[in-house]
Amino acid sequence: MLKSHTCGELRSQHIGQSVTLAGWIHRRRDHGGVIFIDVRDREGIVQVVFNPELSKQSHEEASQWRNEFVVQVKGEVARRPAGTENSRMPTGEIEVIARSAVTLSRAKTPPFYINEEQEVDESLRLKYRYLDFRRPRMKDNLILRHRVVKFMRDFLDARGFVEVETPILIKSTPEGARDYLVPSRLQPGKFYALPQSPQQLKQLLMVGGMEKYYQIARCFRDEDLRADRQPEFTQLDLEMSFVEEEDVLRLMEDMFTQLVQTITPQFKLITPFPSLSYAEAVSRYGSDKPDVRFGLHLHELSDILGKSEFEVFRQAVEKGGKIKGISVPGCAGYSRRELDELTQIAKSCGAKGLVTLSINPDVARPEDVTLERVRSIIARFLKPEELQGVVQRLEAKGGDLLLLAAGDAVLVDKVLGELRKEMGKRLNLADPDLLAFAFIRDFPLLEWNQEEGHWQAMHHPFTAPMLEDMPLLDTAPDRARGRHYDLVCNGFELSSGSLRIYTRELQEKVFKLLGYKQEEIEERFGHMLEAFDYGAPPHGGIAPGIDRFVMLLARETNIREVIAYPKTQSAADLLMNAPSPVSDTQLRDLHLKIVE
RNA sequence: GGCCCCGUGGUGCAGCGGCCUAGCAUGCGAUCCUGUCAAGGUCGAGAGCGCGGGUUCGAAUCCCGUCGGGGCCGCCA
């Protein structure tokens, strides 16, 4: 090794020891005579002193050094002279007195600061990602990610799980996200797909008797990117045989609870994790991935306002829709402009508009609310008892702002869910030190695909229907619930899983519900059905998203900050410059021709 | 496919029709300096404002297009 110690580990206990350090020049302070240089490696920073009277060679070498040069220094660890200790540095009690010095690599001035925590344009950071890794933010995030994955592996290993790798080149799956395709050279005109998840492969491992499987699995989905979505991402993919919902959920609760307590104990948890049905989540929070760190619950108002003089409300209910509202504490003073902003959010979700109602701050008790003491464009349409009913239902008080939406039931929940999120953010209602995990259960098995005019699986086509809803598959498939569960945290979907179908009969029935013809079923899923013929155990699993979870632990708002080499919104890699054109020879080998 | 924001020396910001032959901080180079730690002092170099077009007597500032980055909707079994 070119070093005997790391820079960051040196303490007063090392005083008197001869050490060899190697690292980067973090910062230099040249006094003309003595030179102080902070040398940095992954473990930290230590001050090295170059005194021409003690070592002419090392002083001359060091006077050539600039930031980010890679150097090796031999010297003695010494206690700093009284009064020159630096309490802000972990190594601040000591310094290394240089005896000899070697320049291992020279460095150009970097395109952005390594030694200062200044915001830098992200595209520049991505282009020079290797320099970004030298900064504490990325370094700490990558180390945190390592510790999280290590914990997961150890945890599952201790519970009898076996890590199995599955291929990256697999068969294209018809449903779901767009596949990334890889052309086959040996079989002209055919393609592999990169896995959206190892779903079928892990189920077949269960059929194979592996019983408990996991994998840190890379997944690929060719869809548009978001702050929490990358085209390739990592899941802790796992599957278990002979289990029911509770077994999977308890495993997840134990794992995440112990992980957070061990790795990031600064976060608070709510245990046991609360459980909400999909219907409850949507009706109370307007989302199937609610941030349950704060209230601002949605309440149904159709029964109170459905016969109102206000045309929009009355028609919404007559047409089978509904009216709902939330009460935002202390926002009755919102200006016209602020209310317009909220209306704009509602419209961006597809609403026609938004009804706001401000309650005068001088209203002491809910029963004192009168039509004269509220401000709203619908005040003149309301009867006093309607207003009273709304105020009581929303548990509103003086100074509150009520936001009311009416129309299509799904839309109303979505609109108010967005507004709830927005107001939670504006009012800082969410405790940043809390990781509010919650299980969402009882999802519908199917959802209607409006564009293509057929049913599609809410989760995936291998999800088992709930036993008691099995008869509904024939009569009212829209009402059948799947044995599907999600784990959400602070408004993010962290995991999705289910118990799976494990008989040919049921699997074929579901495929047919999804609109597949018998030949398609055979062509696309024949291998699964055949596997089920050979004694498939009841099984189920879940797949927590590692990037999103680490993002929450790192208090980042963007998944790219916890991925070493992420892609931009246009799915480009700015470091390697991918995607890129390829040679005609490569194309010919793959039997491909570029059109246009 | 759509909506919104951003793009000024190496970096981060200011300037938003003439006061800009573009300002500040930091970095960079030189020099002085033996106890600093965002070391300090002095001197110096460094951008014509992403790119293209237009409006105007005059554009970094306004308009159009385009490229790049970001947030969002759609999409994400």
Coordinates of N, CA and C in Angstrom, one line a residue, chain A residues 276-279 288 439-446 458-459 466 469 480-486 488 496-497:
Chain A
L276 N -53.7 0.8 5.6 CA -54.9 1.5 5.1 C -55.4 0.7 3.8
S277 N -56.7 0.7 3.7 CA -57.1 0.1 2.4 C -57.0 1.1 1.3
Y278 N -56.9 0.6 0.1 CA -56.8 1.5 -1.1 C -57.9 2.5 -1.0
A279 N -59.1 2.0 -0.8 CA -60.3 2.9 -0.8 C -60.2 3.9 0.3
D288 N -53.1 7.1 -3.5 CA -52.8 5.7 -3.1 C -51.4 5.6 -2.6
F439 N -48.8 0.7 5.1 CA -49.1 -0.3 4.1 C -50.5 0.1 3.5
I440 N -50.6 -0.1 2.2 CA -51.8 0.2 1.4 C -52.3 -1.2 0.9
R441 N -53.5 -1.6 1.2 CA -54.0 -2.9 0.9 C -55.3 -2.9 0.2
D442 N -55.7 -4.1 -0.2 CA -57.1 -4.2 -0.8 C -57.2 -3.4 -2.1
F443 N -56.2 -3.5 -2.9 CA -56.2 -2.8 -4.2 C -57.2 -3.5 -5.1
P444 N -57.8 -2.7 -6.0 CA -58.6 -3.4 -7.1 C -57.7 -4.3 -7.9
L445 N -58.2 -5.4 -8.4 CA -57.4 -6.3 -9.2 C -57.1 -5.6 -10.6
L446 N -58.1 -5.0 -11.1 CA -58.1 -4.5 -12.5 C -58.4 -3.0 -12.5
M458 N -54.0 -4.0 -12.3 CA -53.5 -2.8 -11.5 C -52.1 -3.0 -11.2
H459 N -51.7 -4.2 -10.8 CA -50.3 -4.4 -10.4 C -49.6 -5.1 -11.5
M466 N -58.5 -11.7 -4.5 CA -58.8 -12.1 -3.1 C -59.9 -13.2 -3.2
D469 N -63.5 -12.5 -3.4 CA -63.9 -11.7 -4.6 C -63.9 -12.6 -5.8
A480 N -63.6 -6.6 -8.1 CA -62.7 -7.6 -7.5 C -61.4 -7.0 -7.0
R481 N -61.0 -7.4 -5.8 CA -59.8 -6.9 -5.2 C -58.7 -7.9 -5.4
G482 N -57.5 -7.4 -5.5 CA -56.3 -8.3 -5.7 C -55.6 -8.5 -4.3
R483 N -54.8 -9.5 -4.2 CA -54.0 -9.7 -3.0 C -52.7 -8.9 -3.1
H484 N -52.9 -7.7 -3.3 CA -51.8 -6.8 -3.7 C -51.7 -5.8 -2.6
Y485 N -50.4 -5.5 -2.3 CA -50.1 -4.5 -1.2 C -49.0 -3.6 -1.6
D486 N -49.0 -2.4 -1.1 CA -47.9 -1.4 -1.3 C -47.4 -1.0 0.0
V488 N -45.8 2.4 1.4 CA -45.6 3.8 1.1 C -44.8 4.5 2.2
S496 N -44.1 -2.5 -4.0 CA -45.3 -3.0 -4.5 C -45.1 -4.5 -4.5
G497 N -46.2 -5.2 -4.1 CA -46.0 -6.6 -4.1 C -47.4 -7.3 -4.0

